Short mmCIF file of C-alpha atoms in Angstrom, two decimals:
data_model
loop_
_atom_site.label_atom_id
_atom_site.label_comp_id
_atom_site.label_asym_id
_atom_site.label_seq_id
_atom_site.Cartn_x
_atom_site.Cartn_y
_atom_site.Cartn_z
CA UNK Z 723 -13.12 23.24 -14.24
CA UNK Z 724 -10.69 23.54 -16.69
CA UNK Z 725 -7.44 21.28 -17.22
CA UNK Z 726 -5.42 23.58 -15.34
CA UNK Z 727 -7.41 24.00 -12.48
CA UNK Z 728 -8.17 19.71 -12.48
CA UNK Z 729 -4.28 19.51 -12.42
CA UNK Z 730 -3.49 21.91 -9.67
CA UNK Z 731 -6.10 20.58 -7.89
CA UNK Z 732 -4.96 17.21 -8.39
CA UNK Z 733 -1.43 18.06 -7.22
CA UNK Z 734 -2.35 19.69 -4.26
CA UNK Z 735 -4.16 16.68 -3.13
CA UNK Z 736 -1.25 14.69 -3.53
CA UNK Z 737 0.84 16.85 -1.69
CA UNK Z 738 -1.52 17.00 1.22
CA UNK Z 739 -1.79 12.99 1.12
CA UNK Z 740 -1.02 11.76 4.48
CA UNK Z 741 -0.64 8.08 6.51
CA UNK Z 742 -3.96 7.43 8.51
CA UNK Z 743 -3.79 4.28 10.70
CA UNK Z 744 -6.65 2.74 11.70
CA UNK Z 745 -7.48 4.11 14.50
CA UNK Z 746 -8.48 7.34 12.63
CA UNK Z 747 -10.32 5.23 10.00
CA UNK Z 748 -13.60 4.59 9.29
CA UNK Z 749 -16.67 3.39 6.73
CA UNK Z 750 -17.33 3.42 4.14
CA UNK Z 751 -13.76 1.48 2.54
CA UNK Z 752 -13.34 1.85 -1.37
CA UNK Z 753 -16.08 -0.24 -4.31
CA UNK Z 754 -14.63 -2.75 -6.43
CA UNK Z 755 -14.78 0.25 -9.08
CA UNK Z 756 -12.56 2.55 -6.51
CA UNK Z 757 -10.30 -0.82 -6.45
CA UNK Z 758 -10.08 -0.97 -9.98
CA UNK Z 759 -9.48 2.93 -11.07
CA UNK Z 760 -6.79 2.66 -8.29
CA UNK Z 761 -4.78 -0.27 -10.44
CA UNK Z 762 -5.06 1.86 -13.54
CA UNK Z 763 -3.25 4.09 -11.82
CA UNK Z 764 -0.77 1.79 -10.08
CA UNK Z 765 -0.16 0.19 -13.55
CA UNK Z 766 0.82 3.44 -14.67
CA UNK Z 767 4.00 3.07 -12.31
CA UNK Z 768 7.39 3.31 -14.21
CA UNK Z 769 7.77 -0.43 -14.90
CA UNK Z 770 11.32 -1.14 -17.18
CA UNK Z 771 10.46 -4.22 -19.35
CA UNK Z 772 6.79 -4.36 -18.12
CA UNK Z 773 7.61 -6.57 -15.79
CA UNK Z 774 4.53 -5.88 -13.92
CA UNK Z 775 6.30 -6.68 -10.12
CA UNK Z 776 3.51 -5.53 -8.10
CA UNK Z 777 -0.22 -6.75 -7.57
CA UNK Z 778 -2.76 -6.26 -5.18
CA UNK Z 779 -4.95 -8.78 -3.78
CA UNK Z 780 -8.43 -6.71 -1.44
CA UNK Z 781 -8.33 -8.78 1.38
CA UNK Z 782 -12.20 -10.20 1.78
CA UNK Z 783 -11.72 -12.68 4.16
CA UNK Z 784 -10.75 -10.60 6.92
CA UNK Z 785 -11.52 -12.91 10.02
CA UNK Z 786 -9.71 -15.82 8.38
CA UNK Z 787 -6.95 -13.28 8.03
CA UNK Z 788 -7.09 -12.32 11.76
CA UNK Z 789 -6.57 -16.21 12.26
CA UNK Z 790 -3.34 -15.89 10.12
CA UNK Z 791 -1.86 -13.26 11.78
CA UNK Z 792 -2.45 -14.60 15.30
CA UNK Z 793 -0.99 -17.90 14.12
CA UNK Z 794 2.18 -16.44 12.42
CA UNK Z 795 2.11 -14.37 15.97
CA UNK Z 796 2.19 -17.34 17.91
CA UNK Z 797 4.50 -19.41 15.69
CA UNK Z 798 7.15 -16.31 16.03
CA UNK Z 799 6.96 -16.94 19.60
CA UNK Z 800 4.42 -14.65 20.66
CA UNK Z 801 2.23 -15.07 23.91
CA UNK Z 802 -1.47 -15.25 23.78
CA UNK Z 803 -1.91 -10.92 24.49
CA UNK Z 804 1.16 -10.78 21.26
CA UNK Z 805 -0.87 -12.78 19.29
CA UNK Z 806 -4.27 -10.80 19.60
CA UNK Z 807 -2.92 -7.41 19.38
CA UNK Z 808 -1.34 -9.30 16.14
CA UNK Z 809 -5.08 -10.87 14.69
CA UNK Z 810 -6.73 -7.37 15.84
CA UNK Z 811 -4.16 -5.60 13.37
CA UNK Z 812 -6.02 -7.56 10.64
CA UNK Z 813 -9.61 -6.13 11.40
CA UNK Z 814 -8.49 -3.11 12.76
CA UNK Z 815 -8.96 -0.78 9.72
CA UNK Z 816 -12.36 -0.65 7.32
CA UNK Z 817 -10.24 -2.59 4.56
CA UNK Z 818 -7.20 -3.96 4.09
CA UNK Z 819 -4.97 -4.61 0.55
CA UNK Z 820 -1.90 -6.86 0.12
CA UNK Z 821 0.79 -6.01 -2.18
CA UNK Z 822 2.41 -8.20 -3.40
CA UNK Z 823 6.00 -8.66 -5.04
CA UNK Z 824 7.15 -10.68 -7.37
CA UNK Z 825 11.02 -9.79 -8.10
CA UNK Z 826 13.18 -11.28 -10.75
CA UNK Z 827 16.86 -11.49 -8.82
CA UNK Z 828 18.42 -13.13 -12.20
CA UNK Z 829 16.86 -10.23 -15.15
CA UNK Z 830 20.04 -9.52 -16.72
CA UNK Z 831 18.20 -5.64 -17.99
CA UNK Z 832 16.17 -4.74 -15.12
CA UNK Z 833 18.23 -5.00 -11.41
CA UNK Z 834 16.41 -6.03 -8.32
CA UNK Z 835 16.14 -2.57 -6.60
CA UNK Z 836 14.79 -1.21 -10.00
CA UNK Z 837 12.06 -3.87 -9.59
CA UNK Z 838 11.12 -3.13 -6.42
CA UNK Z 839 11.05 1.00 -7.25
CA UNK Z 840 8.55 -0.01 -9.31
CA UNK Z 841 6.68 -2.14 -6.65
CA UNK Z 842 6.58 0.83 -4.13
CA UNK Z 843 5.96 3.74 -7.14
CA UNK Z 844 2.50 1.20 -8.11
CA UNK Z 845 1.76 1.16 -4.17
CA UNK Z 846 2.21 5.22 -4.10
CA UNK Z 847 0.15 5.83 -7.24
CA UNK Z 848 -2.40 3.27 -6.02
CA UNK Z 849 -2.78 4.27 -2.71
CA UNK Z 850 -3.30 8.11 -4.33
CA UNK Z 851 -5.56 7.13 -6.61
CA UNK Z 852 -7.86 6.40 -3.56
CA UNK Z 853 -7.17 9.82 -1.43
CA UNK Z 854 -8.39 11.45 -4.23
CA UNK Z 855 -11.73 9.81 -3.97
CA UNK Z 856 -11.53 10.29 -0.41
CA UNK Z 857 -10.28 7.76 0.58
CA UNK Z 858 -7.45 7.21 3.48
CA UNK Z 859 -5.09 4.99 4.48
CA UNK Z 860 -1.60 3.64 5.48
CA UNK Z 861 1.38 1.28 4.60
CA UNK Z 862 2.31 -1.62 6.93
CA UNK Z 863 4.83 -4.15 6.81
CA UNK Z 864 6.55 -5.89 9.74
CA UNK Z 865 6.89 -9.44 10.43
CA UNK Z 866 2.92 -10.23 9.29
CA UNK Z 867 3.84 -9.70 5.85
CA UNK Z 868 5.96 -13.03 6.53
CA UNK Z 869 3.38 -15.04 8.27
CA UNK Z 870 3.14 -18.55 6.73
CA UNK Z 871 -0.37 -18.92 6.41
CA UNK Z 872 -0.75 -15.48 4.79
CA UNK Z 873 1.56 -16.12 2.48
CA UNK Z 874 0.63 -19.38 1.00
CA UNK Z 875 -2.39 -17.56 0.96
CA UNK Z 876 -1.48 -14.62 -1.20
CA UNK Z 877 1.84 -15.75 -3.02
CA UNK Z 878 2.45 -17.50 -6.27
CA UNK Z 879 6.11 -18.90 -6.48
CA UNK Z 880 8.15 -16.35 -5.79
CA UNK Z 881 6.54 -14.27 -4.57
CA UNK Z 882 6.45 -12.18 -1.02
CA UNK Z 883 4.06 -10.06 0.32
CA UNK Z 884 5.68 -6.36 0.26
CA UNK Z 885 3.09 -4.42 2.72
CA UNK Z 886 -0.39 -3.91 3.94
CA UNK Z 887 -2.31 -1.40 2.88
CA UNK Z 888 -4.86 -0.35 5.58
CA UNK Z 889 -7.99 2.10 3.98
CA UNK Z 890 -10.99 3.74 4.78
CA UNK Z 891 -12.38 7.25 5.21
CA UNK Z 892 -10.58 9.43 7.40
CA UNK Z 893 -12.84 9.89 10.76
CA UNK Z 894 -13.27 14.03 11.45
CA UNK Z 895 -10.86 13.86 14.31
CA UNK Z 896 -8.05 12.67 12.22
CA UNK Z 897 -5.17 14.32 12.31
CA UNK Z 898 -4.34 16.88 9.21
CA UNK Z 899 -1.46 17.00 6.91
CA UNK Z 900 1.62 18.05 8.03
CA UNK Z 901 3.79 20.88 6.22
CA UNK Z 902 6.50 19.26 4.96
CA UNK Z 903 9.65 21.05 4.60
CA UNK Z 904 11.44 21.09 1.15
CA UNK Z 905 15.57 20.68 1.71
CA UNK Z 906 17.59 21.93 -0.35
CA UNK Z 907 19.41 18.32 -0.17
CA UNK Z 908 16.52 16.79 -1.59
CA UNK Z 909 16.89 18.44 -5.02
CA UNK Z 910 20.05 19.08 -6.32
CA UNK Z 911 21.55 20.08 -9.99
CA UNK Z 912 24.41 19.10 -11.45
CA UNK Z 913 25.47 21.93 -14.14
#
């Protein structure tokens, strides 16, 4: 295959890239070597200053983080069915991955919201690293991103977990990609 056809292919694999939950996920999750090609990729991310405001933290310990979650659940005022639909979340998919934030509010060169761009263009380009191994998956947030136990887990000072990422194989009944229709509003030129 030539570099032309690698880079088409590559681009139509991206465009096809669509959000699995885990109910359509399966076995086998990424390697440590999937893991790490995926951060040379996310690294890759525009990043003003190399700040470097994203990392990502494979979440091994999955049971201990179904006790997190069901505790934040609780503490947040959940009842005991809340707060195991809230643990199952954490074992629900083949593999999960934190990111995790760390934004400077006070850089006087690179603004908050530039920051985070960066945080969610590492997620994108880590998160398609792994669809083009074959790999599938989804981004979660909500209120277990803030759970108290999870995040003195996770977090340095100053630091907040952004999302989940929940990844595995996509199971042959999952659903395909959707067209996507381009708007004219999306891309615009000034002249």
């Amino acid at each position: 295959m030539d570099f032309t056809q690698m880079h088409d292919s590559v681009l139509e694999r991206v465009t096809l890239r669509r959000s699995l939950g885990a109910k359509y996920l399966t076995t086998p999750a990424p390697t440590k070597e999937d893991y790490d090609e995926a951060l040379t990729w996310a690294i890759a991310a525009p990043d003003h200053c190399r700040l470097s405001p994203a990392r990502f933290v494979v979440i091994e310990e999955r049971q201990k983080f179904a006790d997190f979650f069901e505790a934040g659940a609780l503490a947040e005022g959940a009842d005991q069915e809340g707060a195991e639909r809230a643990r199952s979340k954490a074992l629900k998919a083949p593999a999960m991955v934190a990111v995790v934030a760390k934004i400077d509010e006070h850089n006087a060169r690179v603004p908050a919201y530039e920051q985070w761009m960066t945080v969610g263009a590492a997620t994108s380009n880590f998160l398609a690293a792994l669809e083009l191994k074959g790999y599938a998956g989804k981004i979660v947030s909500g209120s277990s991103t803030r759970y108290r136990d999870a995040v003195d887990a996770l977090c340095k000072k100053d630091e907040v977990i952004a999302c989940w990422i929940m990844l595995g194989t996509a199971k042959p009944n999952a659903p395909g990609a959707e067209v996507r229709p381009v708007y004219d509003e999306l891309l615009t030129y000034f002249s």
